[in-house]
PDB file of C-alpha atoms in Angstrom:
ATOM      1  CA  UNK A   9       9.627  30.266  51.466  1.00 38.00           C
ATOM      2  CA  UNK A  10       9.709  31.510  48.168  1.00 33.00           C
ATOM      3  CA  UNK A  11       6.746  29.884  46.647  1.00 36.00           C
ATOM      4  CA  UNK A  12       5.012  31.013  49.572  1.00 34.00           C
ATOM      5  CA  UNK A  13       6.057  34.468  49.323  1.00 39.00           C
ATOM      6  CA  UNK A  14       5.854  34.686  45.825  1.00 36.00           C
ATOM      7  CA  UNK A  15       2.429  33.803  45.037  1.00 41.00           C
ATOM      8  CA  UNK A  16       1.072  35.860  48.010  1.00 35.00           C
ATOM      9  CA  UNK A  17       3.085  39.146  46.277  1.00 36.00           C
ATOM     10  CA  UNK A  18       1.427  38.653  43.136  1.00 38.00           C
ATOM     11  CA  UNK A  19      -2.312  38.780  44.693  1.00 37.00           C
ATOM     12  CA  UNK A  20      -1.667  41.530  46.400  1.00 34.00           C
ATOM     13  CA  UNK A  21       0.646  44.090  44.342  1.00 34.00           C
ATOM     14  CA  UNK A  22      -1.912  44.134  41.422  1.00 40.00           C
ATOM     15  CA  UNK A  23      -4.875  44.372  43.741  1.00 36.00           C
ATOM     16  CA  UNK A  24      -2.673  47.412  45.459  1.00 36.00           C
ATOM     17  CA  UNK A  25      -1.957  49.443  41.786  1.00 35.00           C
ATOM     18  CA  UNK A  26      -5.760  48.271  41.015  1.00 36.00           C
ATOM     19  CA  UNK A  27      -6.871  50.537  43.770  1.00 36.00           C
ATOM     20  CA  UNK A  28      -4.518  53.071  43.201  1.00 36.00           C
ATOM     21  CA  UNK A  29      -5.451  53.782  39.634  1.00 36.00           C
ATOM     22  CA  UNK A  30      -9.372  53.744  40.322  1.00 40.00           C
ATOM     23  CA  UNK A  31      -8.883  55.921  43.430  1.00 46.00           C
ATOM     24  CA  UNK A  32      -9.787  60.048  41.886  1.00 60.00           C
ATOM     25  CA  UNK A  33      -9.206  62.816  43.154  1.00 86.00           C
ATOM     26  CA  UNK A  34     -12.062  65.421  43.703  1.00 96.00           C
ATOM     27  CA  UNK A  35     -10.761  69.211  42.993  1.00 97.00           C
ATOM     28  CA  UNK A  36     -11.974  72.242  44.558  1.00 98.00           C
ATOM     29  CA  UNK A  37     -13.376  75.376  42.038  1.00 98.00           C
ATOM     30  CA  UNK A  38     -13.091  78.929  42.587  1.00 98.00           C
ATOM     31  CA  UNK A  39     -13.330  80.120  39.277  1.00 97.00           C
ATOM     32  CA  UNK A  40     -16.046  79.309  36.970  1.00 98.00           C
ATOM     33  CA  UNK A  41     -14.314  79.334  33.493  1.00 97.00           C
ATOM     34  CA  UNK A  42     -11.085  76.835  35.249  1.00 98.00           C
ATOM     35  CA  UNK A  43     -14.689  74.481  35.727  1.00 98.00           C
ATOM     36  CA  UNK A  44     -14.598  74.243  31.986  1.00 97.00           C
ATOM     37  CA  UNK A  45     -18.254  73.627  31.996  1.00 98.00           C
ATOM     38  CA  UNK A  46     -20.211  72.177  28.568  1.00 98.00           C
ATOM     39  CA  UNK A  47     -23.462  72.557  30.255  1.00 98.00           C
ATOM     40  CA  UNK A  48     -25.811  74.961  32.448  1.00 98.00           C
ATOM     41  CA  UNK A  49     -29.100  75.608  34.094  1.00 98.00           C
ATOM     42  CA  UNK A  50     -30.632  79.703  34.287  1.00 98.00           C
ATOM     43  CA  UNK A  51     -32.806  79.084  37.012  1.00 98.00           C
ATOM     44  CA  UNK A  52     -34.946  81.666  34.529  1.00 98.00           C
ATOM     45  CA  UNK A  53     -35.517  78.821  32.298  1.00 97.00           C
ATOM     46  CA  UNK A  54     -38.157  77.437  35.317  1.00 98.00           C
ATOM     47  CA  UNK A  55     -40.855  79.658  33.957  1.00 96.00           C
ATOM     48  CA  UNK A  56     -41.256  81.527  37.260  1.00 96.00           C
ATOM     49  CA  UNK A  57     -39.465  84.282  38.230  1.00 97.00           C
ATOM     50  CA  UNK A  58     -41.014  85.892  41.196  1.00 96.00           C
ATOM     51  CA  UNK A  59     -41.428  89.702  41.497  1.00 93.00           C
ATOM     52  CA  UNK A  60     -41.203  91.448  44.711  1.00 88.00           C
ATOM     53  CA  UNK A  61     -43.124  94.575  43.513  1.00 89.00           C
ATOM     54  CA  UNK A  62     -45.512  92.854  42.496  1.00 91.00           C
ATOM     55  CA  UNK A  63     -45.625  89.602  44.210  1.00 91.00           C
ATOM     56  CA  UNK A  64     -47.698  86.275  42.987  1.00 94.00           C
ATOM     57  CA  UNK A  65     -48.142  83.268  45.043  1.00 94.00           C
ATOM     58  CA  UNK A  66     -48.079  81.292  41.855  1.00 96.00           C
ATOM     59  CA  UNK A  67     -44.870  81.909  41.425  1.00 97.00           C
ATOM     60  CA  UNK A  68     -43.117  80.182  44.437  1.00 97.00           C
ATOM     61  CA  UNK A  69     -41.904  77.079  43.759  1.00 98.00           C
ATOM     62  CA  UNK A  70     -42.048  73.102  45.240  1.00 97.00           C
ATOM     63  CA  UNK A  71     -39.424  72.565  47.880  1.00 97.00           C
ATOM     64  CA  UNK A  72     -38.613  69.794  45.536  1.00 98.00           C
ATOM     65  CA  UNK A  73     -38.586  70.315  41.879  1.00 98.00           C
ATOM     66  CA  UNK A  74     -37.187  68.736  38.575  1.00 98.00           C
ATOM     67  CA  UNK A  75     -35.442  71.054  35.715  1.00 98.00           C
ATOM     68  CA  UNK A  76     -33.348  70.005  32.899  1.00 98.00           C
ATOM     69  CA  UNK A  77     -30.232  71.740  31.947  1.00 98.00           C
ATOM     70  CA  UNK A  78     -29.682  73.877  28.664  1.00 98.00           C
ATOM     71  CA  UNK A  79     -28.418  70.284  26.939  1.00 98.00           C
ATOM     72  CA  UNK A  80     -31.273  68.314  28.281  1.00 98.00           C
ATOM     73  CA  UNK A  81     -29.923  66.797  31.600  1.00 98.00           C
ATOM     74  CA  UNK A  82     -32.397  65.995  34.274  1.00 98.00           C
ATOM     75  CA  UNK A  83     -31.739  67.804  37.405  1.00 98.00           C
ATOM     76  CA  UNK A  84     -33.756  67.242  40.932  1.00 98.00           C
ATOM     77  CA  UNK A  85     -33.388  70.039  43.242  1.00 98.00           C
ATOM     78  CA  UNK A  86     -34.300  69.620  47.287  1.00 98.00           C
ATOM     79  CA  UNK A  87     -34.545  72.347  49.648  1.00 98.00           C
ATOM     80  CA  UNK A  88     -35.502  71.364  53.467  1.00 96.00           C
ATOM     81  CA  UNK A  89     -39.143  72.342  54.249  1.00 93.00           C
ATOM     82  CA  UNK A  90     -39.009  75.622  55.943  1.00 88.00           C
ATOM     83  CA  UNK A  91     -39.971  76.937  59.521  1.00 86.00           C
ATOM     84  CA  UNK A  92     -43.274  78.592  60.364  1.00 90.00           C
ATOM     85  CA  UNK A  93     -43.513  81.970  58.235  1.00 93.00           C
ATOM     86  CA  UNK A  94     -40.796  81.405  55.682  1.00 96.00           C
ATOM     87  CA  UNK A  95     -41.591  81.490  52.522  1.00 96.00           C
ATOM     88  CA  UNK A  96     -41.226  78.649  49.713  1.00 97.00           C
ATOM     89  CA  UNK A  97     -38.269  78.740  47.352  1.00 98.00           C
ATOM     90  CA  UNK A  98     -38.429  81.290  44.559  1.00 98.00           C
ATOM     91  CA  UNK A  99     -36.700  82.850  41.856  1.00 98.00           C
ATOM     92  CA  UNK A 100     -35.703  86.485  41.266  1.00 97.00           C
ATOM     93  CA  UNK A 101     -33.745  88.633  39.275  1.00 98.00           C
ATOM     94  CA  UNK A 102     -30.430  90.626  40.474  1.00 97.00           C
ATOM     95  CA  UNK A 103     -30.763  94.358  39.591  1.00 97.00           C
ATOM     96  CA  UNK A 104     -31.448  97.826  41.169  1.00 95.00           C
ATOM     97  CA  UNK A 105     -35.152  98.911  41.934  1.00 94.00           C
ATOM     98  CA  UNK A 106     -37.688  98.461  40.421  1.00 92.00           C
ATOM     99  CA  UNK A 107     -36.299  95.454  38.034  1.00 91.00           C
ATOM    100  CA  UNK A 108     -35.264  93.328  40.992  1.00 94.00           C
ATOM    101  CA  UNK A 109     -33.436  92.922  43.539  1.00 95.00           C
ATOM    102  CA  UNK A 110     -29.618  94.080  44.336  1.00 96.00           C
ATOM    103  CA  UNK A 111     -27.382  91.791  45.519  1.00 97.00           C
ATOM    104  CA  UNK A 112     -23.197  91.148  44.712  1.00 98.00           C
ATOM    105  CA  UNK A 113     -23.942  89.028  42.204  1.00 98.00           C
ATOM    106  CA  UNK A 114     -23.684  90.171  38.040  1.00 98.00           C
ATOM    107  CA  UNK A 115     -26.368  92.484  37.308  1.00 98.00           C
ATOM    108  CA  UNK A 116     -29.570  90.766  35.414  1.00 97.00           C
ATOM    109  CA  UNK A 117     -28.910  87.484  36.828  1.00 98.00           C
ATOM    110  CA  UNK A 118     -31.594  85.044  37.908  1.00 98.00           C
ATOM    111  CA  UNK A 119     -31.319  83.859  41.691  1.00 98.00           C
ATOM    112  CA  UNK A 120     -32.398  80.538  43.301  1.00 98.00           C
ATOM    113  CA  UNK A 121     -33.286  81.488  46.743  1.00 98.00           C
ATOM    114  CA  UNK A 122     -34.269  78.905  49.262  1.00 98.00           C
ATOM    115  CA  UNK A 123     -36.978  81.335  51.147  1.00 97.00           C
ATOM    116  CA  UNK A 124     -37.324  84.419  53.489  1.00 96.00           C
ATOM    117  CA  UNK A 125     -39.895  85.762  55.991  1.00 95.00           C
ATOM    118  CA  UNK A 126     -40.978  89.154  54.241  1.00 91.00           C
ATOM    119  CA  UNK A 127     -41.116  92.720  55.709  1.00 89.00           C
ATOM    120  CA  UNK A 128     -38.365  91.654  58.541  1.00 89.00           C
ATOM    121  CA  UNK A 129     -34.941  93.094  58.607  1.00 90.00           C
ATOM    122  CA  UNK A 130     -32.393  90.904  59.191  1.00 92.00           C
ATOM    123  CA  UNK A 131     -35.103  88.585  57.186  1.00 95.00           C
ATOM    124  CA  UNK A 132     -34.991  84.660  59.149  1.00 96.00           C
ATOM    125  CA  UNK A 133     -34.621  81.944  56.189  1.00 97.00           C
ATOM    126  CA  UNK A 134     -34.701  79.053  54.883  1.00 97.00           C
ATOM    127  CA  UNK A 135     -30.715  78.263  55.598  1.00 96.00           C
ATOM    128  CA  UNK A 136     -31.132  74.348  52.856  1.00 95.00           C
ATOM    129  CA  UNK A 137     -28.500  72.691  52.171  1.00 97.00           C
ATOM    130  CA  UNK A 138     -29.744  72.783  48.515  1.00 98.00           C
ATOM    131  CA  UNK A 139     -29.251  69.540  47.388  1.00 98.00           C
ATOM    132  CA  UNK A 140     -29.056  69.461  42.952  1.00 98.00           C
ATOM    133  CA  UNK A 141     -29.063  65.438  41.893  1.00 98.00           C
ATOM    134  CA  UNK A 142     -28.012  64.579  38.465  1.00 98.00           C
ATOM    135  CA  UNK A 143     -29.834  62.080  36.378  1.00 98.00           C
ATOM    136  CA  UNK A 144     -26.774  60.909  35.275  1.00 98.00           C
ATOM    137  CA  UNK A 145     -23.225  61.543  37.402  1.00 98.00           C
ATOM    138  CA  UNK A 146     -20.700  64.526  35.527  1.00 98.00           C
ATOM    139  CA  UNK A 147     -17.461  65.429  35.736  1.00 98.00           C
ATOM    140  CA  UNK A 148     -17.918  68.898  37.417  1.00 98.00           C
ATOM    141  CA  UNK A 149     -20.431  71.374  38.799  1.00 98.00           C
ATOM    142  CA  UNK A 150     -20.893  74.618  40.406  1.00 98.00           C
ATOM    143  CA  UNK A 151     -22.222  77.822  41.086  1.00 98.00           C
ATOM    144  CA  UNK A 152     -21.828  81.208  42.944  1.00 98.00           C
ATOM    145  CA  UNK A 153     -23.166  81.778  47.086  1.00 98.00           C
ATOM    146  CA  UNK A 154     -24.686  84.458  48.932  1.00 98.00           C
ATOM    147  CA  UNK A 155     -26.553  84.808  52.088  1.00 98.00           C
ATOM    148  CA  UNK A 156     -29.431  86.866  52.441  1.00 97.00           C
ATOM    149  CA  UNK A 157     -28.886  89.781  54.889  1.00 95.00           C
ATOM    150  CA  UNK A 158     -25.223  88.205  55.876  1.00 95.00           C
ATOM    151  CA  UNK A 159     -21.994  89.957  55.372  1.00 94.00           C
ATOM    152  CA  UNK A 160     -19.430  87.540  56.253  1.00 98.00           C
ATOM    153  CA  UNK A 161     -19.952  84.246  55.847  1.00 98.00           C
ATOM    154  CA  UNK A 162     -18.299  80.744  54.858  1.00 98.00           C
ATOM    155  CA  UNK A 163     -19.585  78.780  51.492  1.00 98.00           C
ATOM    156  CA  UNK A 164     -19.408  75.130  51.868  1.00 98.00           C
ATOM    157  CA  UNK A 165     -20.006  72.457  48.850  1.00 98.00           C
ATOM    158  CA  UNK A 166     -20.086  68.756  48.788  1.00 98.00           C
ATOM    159  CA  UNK A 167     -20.109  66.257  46.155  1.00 98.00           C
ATOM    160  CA  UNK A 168     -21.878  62.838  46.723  1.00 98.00           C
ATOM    161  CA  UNK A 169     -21.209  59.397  44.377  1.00 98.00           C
ATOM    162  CA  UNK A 170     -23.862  56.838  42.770  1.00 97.00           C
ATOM    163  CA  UNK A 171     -24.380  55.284  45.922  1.00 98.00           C
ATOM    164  CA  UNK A 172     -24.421  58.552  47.676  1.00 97.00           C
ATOM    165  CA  UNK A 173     -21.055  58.129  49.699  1.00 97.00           C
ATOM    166  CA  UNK A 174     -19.685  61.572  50.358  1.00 98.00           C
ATOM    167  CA  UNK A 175     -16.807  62.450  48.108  1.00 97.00           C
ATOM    168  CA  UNK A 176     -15.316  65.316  49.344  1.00 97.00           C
ATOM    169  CA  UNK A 177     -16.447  68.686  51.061  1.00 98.00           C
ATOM    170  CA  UNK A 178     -15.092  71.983  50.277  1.00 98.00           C
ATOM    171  CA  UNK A 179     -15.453  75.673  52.246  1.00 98.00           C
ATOM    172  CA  UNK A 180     -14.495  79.124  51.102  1.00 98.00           C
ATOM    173  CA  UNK A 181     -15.104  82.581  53.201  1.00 98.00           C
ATOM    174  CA  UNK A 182     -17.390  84.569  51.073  1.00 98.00           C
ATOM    175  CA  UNK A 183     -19.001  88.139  51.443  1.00 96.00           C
ATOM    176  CA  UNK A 184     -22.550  89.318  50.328  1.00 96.00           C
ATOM    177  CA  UNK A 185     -23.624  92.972  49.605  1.00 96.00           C
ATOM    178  CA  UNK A 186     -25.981  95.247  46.713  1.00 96.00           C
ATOM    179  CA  UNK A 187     -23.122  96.215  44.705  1.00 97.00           C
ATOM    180  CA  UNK A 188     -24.437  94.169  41.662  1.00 98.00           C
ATOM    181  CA  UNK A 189     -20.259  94.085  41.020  1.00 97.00           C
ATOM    182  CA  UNK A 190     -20.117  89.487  40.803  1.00 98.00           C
ATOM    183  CA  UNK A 191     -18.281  89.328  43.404  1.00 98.00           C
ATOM    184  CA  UNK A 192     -20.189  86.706  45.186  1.00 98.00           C
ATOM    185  CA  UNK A 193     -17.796  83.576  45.985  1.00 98.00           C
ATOM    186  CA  UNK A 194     -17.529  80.378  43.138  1.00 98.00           C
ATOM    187  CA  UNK A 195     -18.356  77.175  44.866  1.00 98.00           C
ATOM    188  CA  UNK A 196     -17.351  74.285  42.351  1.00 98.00           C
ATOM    189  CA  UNK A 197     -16.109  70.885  42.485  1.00 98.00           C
ATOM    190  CA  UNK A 198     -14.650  68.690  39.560  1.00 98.00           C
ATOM    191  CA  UNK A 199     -13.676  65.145  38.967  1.00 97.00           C
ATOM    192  CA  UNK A 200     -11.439  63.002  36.048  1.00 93.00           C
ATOM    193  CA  UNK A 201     -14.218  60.538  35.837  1.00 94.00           C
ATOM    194  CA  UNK A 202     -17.962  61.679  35.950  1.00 97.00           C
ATOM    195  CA  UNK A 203     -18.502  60.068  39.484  1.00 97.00           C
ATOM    196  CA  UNK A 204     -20.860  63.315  40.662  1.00 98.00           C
ATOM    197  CA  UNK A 205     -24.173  62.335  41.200  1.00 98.00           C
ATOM    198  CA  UNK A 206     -25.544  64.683  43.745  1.00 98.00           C
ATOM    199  CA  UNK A 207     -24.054  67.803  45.899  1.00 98.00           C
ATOM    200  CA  UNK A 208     -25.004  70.161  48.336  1.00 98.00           C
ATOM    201  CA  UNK A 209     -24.783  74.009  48.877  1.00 98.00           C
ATOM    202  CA  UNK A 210     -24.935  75.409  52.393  1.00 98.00           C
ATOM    203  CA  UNK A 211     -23.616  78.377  54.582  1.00 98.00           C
ATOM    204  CA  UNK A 212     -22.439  78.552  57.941  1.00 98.00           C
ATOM    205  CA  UNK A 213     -24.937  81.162  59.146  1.00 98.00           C
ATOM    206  CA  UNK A 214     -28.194  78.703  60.319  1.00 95.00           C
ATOM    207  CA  UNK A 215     -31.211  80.888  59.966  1.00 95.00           C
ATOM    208  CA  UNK A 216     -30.621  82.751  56.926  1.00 97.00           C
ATOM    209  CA  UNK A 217     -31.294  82.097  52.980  1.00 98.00           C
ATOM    210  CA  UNK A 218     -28.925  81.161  50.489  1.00 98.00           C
ATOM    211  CA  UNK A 219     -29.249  82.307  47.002  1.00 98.00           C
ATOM    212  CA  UNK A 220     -27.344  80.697  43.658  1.00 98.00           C
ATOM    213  CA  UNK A 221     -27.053  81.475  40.293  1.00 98.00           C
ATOM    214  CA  UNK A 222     -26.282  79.856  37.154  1.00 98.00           C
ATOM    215  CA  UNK A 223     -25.373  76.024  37.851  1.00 98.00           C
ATOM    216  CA  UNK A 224     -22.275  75.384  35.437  1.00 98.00           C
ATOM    217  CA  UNK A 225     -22.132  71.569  34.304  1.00 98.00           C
ATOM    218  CA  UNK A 226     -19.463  69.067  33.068  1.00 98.00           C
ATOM    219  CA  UNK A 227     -21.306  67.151  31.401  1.00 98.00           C
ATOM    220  CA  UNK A 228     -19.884  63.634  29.958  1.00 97.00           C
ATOM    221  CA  UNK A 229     -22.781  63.249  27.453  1.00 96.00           C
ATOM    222  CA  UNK A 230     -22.316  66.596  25.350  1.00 95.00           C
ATOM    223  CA  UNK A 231     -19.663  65.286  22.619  1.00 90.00           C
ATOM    224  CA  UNK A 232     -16.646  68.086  22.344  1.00 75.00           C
ATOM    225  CA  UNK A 233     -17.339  70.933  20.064  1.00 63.00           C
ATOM    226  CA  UNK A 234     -16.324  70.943  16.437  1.00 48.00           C
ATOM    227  CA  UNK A 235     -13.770  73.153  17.208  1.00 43.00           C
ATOM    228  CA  UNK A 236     -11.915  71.133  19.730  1.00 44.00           C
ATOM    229  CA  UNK A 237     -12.334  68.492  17.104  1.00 40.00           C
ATOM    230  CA  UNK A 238     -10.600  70.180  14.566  1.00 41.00           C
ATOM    231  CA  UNK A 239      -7.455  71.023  16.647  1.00 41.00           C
ATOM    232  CA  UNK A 240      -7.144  67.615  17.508  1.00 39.00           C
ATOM    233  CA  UNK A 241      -7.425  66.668  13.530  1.00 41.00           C
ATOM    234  CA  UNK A 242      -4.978  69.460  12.892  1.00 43.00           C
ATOM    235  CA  UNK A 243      -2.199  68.736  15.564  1.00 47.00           C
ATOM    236  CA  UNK A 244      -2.179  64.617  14.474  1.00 41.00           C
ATOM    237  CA  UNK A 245      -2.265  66.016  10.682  1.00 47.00           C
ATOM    238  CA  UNK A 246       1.196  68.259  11.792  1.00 44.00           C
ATOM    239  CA  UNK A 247       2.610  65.263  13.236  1.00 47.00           C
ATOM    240  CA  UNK A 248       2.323  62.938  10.709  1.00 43.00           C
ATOM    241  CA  UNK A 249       4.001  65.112   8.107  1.00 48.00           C
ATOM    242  CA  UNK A 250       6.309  66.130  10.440  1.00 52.00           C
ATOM    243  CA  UNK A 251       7.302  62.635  10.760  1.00 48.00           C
ATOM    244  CA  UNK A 252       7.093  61.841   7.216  1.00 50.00           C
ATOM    245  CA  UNK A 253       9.272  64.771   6.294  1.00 50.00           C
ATOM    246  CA  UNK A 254      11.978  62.970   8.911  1.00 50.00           C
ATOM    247  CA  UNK A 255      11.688  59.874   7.187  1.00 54.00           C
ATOM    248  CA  UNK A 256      12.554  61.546   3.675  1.00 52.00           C
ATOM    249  CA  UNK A 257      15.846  62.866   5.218  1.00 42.00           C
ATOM    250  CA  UNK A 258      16.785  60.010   6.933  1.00 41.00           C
TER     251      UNK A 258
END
């Protein structure tokens, strides 16, 4: 029995810790410093930042479109084609009249919005997801949500692997308004390994637009800053004279 038994447990208690130790866990983000992000995208940084007091067809953008981030990772963005009337996606700024437009989010930032019929209150839009692929999976990413002519609404975010097997999904009740005060609701998700190659933004109201701002990025190829170095360099310094200093007594 036992050299049945035995060979049988040692097949399957490795392959059971294997599995363990590669399984990760994907974490919710509410706050955008606790994403500690290395790396961003300012939708701004597009070239086309749309002007609703003076409009220009030019500057709508594709409903798919590439970007790179501020350390030079490729980014492809995918908003569902719209309905009849709805405009393309476009960028705008956040700010009182006649700068741009108010919304809850911090005053003089630059909103991705996924499209809008104009001159209609409550405006119908384009409700995505907004789908942002990496070129290369990261650790973490995320941004803040509103909803264009919404109150109350819930945020959702999900992250998607290499092989684009969902990896978690996340909500969070969030509130729009004009008060230009950043209150709009953090949507963020983070991982130990970079295993996040793709997620999507969406809202639970169907016929409306959703706007984001600044993506904030994990990402694994921006080495840690000289500073973190040197606190590392520092603390192993301490500890090495600390130990040395215990040797001498003992």
């Amino acid at each position: 029995m036992l050299k049945i038994r035995l060979p049988y447990s040692a097949l399957i208690i490795p392959l059971w810790l294997t599995l363990a130790s590669s399984a990760q866990a994907l974490n919710f983000i509410t706050d955008r410093q606790a994403l500690n992000g290395n790396d961003s995208i300012d939708w701004s940084s597009l070239g086309k930042v749309f002007n609703p007091f003076n409009p220009n067809p030019a500057d709508f953008l594709s409903n798919s479109f590439t970007a790179n981030s501020a350390q030079g990772l490729g980014l492809e963005v995918d908003i569902p084609l719209p309905a009849s009337g709805i405009t393309p996606p476009f960028v705008f700024q956040t700010a009182n009249p006649p700068i741009g437009i108010p919304t809850n989010f911090a005053n003089g930032d630059f909103i991705l919005l996924t499209g809008l019929t104009p001159m209609v209150f409550p405006s119908p839009g384009n409700p995505g997801a907004l789908s942002i692929s990496f070129a290369q999976p990261v650790r973490a990413a995320g941004t803040q949500i509103a909803v264009d002519d919404v109150f109350n609404f819930t945020g959702f975010i999900s992250a998607y692997d290499v092989n684009n097997s969902l990896l978690g999904t996340f909500s969070l009740f969030g509130i729009s308004s004009l008060a230009l005060d950043n209150s709009a609701i953090f949507l963020g998700v983070s991982s130990t390994n970079a295993e996040i190659k793709r997620i999507e933004i969406s809202s639970s109201v169907s016929d409306r637009a959703i706007g984001i701002n600044t993506l904030s990025i994990n990402n694994p190829a921006v080495p840690e800053s000289s500073s973190s170095l040197m606190f590392i360099v520092v603390g192993v310094g301490l500890l090495v004279l600390k130990t040395r200093r215990k040797g001498n007594i003992l």
